[in-house]
Short mmCIF file of C-alpha atoms in Angstrom, two decimals:
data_model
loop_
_atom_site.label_atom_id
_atom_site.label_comp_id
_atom_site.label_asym_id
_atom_site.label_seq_id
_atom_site.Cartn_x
_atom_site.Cartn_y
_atom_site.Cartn_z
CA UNK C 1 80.20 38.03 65.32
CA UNK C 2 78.06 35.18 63.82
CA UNK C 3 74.56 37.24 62.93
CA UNK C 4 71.36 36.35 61.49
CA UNK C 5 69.08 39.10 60.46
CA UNK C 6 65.50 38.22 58.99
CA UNK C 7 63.28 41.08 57.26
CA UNK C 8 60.70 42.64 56.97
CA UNK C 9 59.35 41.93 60.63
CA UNK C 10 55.94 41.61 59.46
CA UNK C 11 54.23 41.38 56.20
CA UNK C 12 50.74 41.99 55.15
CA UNK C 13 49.50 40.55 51.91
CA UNK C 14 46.37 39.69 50.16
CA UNK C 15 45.61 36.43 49.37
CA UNK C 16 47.02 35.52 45.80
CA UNK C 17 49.48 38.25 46.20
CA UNK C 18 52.84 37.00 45.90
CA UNK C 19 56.09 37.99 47.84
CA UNK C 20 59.41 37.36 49.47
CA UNK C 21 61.13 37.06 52.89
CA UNK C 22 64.79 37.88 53.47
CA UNK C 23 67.39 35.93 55.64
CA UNK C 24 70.56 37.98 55.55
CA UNK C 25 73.49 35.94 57.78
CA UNK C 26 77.15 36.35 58.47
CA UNK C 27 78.51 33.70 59.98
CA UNK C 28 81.88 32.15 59.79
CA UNK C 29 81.91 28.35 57.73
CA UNK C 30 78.05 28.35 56.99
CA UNK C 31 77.05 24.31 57.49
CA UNK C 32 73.53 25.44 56.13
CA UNK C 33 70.52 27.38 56.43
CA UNK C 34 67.24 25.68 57.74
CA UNK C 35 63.22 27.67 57.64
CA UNK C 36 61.28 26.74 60.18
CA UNK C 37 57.01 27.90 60.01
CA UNK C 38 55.78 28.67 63.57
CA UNK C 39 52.01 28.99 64.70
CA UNK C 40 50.63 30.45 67.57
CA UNK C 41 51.20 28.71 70.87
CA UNK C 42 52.89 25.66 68.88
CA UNK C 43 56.98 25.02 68.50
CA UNK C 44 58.28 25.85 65.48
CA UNK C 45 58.17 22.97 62.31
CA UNK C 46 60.81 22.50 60.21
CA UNK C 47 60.27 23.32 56.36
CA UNK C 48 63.36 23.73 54.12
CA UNK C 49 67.51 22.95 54.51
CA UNK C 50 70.10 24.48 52.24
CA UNK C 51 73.56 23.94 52.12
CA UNK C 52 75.41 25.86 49.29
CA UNK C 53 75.00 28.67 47.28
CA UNK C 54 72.52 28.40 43.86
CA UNK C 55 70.36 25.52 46.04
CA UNK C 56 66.84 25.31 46.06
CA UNK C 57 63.76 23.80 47.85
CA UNK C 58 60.42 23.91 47.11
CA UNK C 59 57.07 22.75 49.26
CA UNK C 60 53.66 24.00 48.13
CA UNK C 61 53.70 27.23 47.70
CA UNK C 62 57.14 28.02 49.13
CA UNK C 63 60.56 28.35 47.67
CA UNK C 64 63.71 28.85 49.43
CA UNK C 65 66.61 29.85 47.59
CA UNK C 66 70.49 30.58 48.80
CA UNK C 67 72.88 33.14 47.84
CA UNK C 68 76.89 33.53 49.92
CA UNK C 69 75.39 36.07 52.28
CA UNK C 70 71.05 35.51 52.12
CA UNK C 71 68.52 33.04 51.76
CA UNK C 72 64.87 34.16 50.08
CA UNK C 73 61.40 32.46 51.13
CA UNK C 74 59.37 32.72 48.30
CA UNK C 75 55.71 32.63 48.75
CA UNK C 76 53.66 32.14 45.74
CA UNK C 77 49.98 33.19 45.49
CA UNK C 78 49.67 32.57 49.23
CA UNK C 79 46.35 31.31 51.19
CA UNK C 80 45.00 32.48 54.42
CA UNK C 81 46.28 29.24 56.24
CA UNK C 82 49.89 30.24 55.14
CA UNK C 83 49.95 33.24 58.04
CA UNK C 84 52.46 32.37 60.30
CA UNK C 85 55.68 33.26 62.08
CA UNK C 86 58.77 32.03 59.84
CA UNK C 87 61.97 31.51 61.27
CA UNK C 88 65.32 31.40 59.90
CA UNK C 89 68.23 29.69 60.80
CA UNK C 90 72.47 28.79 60.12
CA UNK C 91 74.20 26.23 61.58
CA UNK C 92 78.34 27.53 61.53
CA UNK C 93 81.61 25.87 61.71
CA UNK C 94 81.19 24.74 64.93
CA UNK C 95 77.73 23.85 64.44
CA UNK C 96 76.11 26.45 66.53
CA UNK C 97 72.60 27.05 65.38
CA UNK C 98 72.21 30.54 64.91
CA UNK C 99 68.42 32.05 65.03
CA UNK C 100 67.02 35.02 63.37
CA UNK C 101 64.02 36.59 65.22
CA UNK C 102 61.46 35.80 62.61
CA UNK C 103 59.19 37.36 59.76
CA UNK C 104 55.49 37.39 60.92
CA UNK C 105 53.50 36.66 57.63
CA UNK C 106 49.79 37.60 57.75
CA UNK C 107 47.39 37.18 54.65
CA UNK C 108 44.07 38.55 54.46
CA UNK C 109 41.27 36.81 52.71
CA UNK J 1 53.28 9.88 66.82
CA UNK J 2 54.21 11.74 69.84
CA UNK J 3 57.69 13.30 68.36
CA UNK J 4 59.00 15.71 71.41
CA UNK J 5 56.51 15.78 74.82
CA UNK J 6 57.13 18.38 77.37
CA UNK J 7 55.20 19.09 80.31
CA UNK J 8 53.60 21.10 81.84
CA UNK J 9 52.12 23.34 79.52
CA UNK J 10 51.74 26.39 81.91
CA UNK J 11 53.21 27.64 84.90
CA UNK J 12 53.42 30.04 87.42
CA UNK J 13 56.26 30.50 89.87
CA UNK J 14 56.68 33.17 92.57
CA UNK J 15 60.78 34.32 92.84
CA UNK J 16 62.60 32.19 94.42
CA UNK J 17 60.86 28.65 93.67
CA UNK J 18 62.29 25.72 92.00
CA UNK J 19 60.77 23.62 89.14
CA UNK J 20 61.90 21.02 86.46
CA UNK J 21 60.60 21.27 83.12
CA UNK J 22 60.00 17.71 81.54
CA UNK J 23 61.29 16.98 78.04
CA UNK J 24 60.70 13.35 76.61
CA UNK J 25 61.09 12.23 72.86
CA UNK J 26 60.48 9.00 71.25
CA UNK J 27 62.38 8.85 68.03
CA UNK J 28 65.81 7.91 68.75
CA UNK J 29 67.28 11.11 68.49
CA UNK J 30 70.95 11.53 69.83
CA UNK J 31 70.81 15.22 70.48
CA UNK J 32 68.42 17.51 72.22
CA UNK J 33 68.07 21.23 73.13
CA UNK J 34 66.46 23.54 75.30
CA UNK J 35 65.71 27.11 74.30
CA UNK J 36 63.97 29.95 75.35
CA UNK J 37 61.39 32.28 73.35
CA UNK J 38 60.99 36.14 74.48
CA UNK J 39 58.99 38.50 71.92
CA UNK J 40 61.21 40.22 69.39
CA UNK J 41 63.93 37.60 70.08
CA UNK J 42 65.07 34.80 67.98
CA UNK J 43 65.14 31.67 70.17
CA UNK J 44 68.30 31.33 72.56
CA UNK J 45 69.72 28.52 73.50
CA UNK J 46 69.90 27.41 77.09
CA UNK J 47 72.04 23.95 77.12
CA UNK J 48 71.91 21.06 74.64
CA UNK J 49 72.60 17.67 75.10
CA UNK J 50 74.93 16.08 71.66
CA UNK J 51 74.69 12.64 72.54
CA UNK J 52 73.60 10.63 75.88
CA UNK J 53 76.00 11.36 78.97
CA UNK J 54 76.86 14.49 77.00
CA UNK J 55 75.71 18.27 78.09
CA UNK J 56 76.67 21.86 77.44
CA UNK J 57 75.91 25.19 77.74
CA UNK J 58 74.75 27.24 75.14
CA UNK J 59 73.91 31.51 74.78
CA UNK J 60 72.22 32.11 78.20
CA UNK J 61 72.93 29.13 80.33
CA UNK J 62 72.39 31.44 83.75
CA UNK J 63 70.05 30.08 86.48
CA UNK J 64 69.40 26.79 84.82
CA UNK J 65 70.88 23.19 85.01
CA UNK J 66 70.20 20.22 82.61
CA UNK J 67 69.81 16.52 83.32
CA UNK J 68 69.62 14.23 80.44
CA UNK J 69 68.99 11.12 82.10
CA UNK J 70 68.76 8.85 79.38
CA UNK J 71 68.46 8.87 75.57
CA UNK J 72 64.99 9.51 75.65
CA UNK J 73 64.49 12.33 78.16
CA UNK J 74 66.31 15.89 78.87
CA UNK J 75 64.79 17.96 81.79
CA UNK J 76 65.68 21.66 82.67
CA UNK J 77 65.85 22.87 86.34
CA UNK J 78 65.14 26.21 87.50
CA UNK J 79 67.23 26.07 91.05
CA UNK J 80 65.59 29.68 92.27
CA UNK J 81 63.35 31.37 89.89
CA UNK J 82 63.68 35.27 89.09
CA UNK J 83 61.18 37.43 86.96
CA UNK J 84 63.90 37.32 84.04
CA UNK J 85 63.23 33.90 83.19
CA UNK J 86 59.47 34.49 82.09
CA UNK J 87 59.61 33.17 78.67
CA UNK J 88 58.12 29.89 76.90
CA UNK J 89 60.59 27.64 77.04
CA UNK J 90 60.73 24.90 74.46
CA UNK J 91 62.42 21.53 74.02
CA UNK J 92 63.80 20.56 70.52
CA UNK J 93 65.55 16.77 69.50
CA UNK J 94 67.28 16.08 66.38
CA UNK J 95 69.00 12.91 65.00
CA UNK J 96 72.32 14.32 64.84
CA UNK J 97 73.62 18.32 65.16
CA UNK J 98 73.62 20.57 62.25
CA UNK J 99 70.48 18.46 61.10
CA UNK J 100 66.53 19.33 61.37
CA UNK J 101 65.19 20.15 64.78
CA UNK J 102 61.99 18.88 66.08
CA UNK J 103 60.09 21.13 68.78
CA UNK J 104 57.97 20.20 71.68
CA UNK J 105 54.89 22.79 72.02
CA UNK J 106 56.55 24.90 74.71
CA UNK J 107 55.69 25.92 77.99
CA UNK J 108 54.93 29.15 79.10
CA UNK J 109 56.31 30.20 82.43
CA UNK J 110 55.80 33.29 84.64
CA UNK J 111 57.67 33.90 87.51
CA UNK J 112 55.95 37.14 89.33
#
C-alpha cells in the first residue's frame, strides 16, 4: 500500500538552530514529491517539487533534497516566522496524490 | 489575485441538514480537488474534478456529491449531514494533475 510517513511530528528549535524534517514514502512509480508550508487557519502553500533521486530545491532558508525511499527539508538557521505546519506529499503512477500528516515546526525567539 | 475562493468560511449544521460548499478559481486551471482536514490526519481526498465535465471519487467519497459546473467553479454537497463529517474542508485547483496544488483557505464545519 502506497504510504507516506513524515517525522518527527513536532519540532522545537531555537532560532538560528538548524535542523531537518523527514518524508519517508513507499509508493509504487513515484511521479514526484511536492512540500507544502501550512499556517494556522490558512490552506496549505506550495514550496518545493522533486522528481528523481539526487534533486534539489532551495527557497530561503529551506532545502529539499530526494533520495529512492525519503525526501529531507532542510531548515537553515531558521526565524520565528518560519513556524509552521509542513506537509509532504507523492504523486504515484496513477497520479494519486498521496499526503503525509505533517511536521509541526515551532521556533522560539 | 484571488487564486482559489471558497465560501463560507464557517459553519454549523445540526445532523441531518444539507449544504453546498462553494469553490471558485480564477486561473484557468483544468483540475480541481476537494479534501478534508481532521487533526493528526494528512488531508484526504473527497472527489476531484481532472478536467471540465470530468469527476471522480477519491479516499473517502461517502456522504458527499460534487458538481463542477464549469471550468471555473467545483462545489461539494453534503445531502444529510452526520457528526463524522466535522472537519475543515478545503478546495485545491491545479493546472494539470501531478502538478502544484493551489488551496482555498478552508472552511470549518461542525455538524452537532
Amino acid at each position: 500500500e502506497d504510504q507516506v510517513t513524515q517525522s518527527p511530528e513536532a519540532l522545537r528549535l531555537q532560532e538560528g538552530e538548524s535542523s531537518s524534517l523527514n518524508c519517508s514514502y513507499t509508493v509504487s512509480g513515484l511521479r514526484g514529491l511536492f512540500w507544502y508550508r501550512q499556517d494556522p487557519g490558512k490552506g496549505p502553500e506550495f514550496l518545493f517539487t522533486l522528481y528523481s533521486a539526487g534533486e534539489e530545491k532551495e527557497k530561503e532558508r529551506l532545502k529539499a533534497t530526494l533520495t529512492k525511499k525519503e525526501s529531507f527539508l532542510h531548515i537553515t538557521a531558521p526565524k520565528p516566522e518560519d513556524s509552521a505546519t509542513y506537509l509532504c506529499a507523492v504523486t504515484d503512477s496513477n497520479y494519486q496524490l498521496i499526503w503525509g500528516a505533517g511536521t509541526k515546526l515551532i521556533i522560539k525567539p | 489575485n484571488a487564486g482559489v475562493t471558497q465560501t463560507p468560511k464557517f459553519q454549523v449544521l445540526k445532523t441531518g441538514q444539507s449544504m453546498t460548499l462553494q469553490c471558485a478559481q480564477d486561473m484557468n486551471h483544468n483540475s480541481m480537488y476537494w479534501y478534508r482536514q481532521d487533526p493528526g490526519m494528512g488531508l484526504r481526498l473527497i472527489y476531484y474534478s481532472a478536467s471540465e465535465g470530468t469527476t471522480d471519487k477519491g479516499e473517502v467519497p461517502n456522504g458527499y456529491n460534487v458538481s463542477r459546473l464549469n471550468k471555473r467553479e467545483f462545489s461539494l454537497r453534503l445531502e444529510s449531514a452526520a457528526p463524522s463529517q466535522t472537519s475543515v474542508y478545503f478546495c485545491a485547483s491545479s493546472r494539470q494533475q501531478n502538478e502544484k496544488l493551489f488551496f482555498g483557505s478552508g472552511t470549518q464545519l461542525s455538524v452537532l
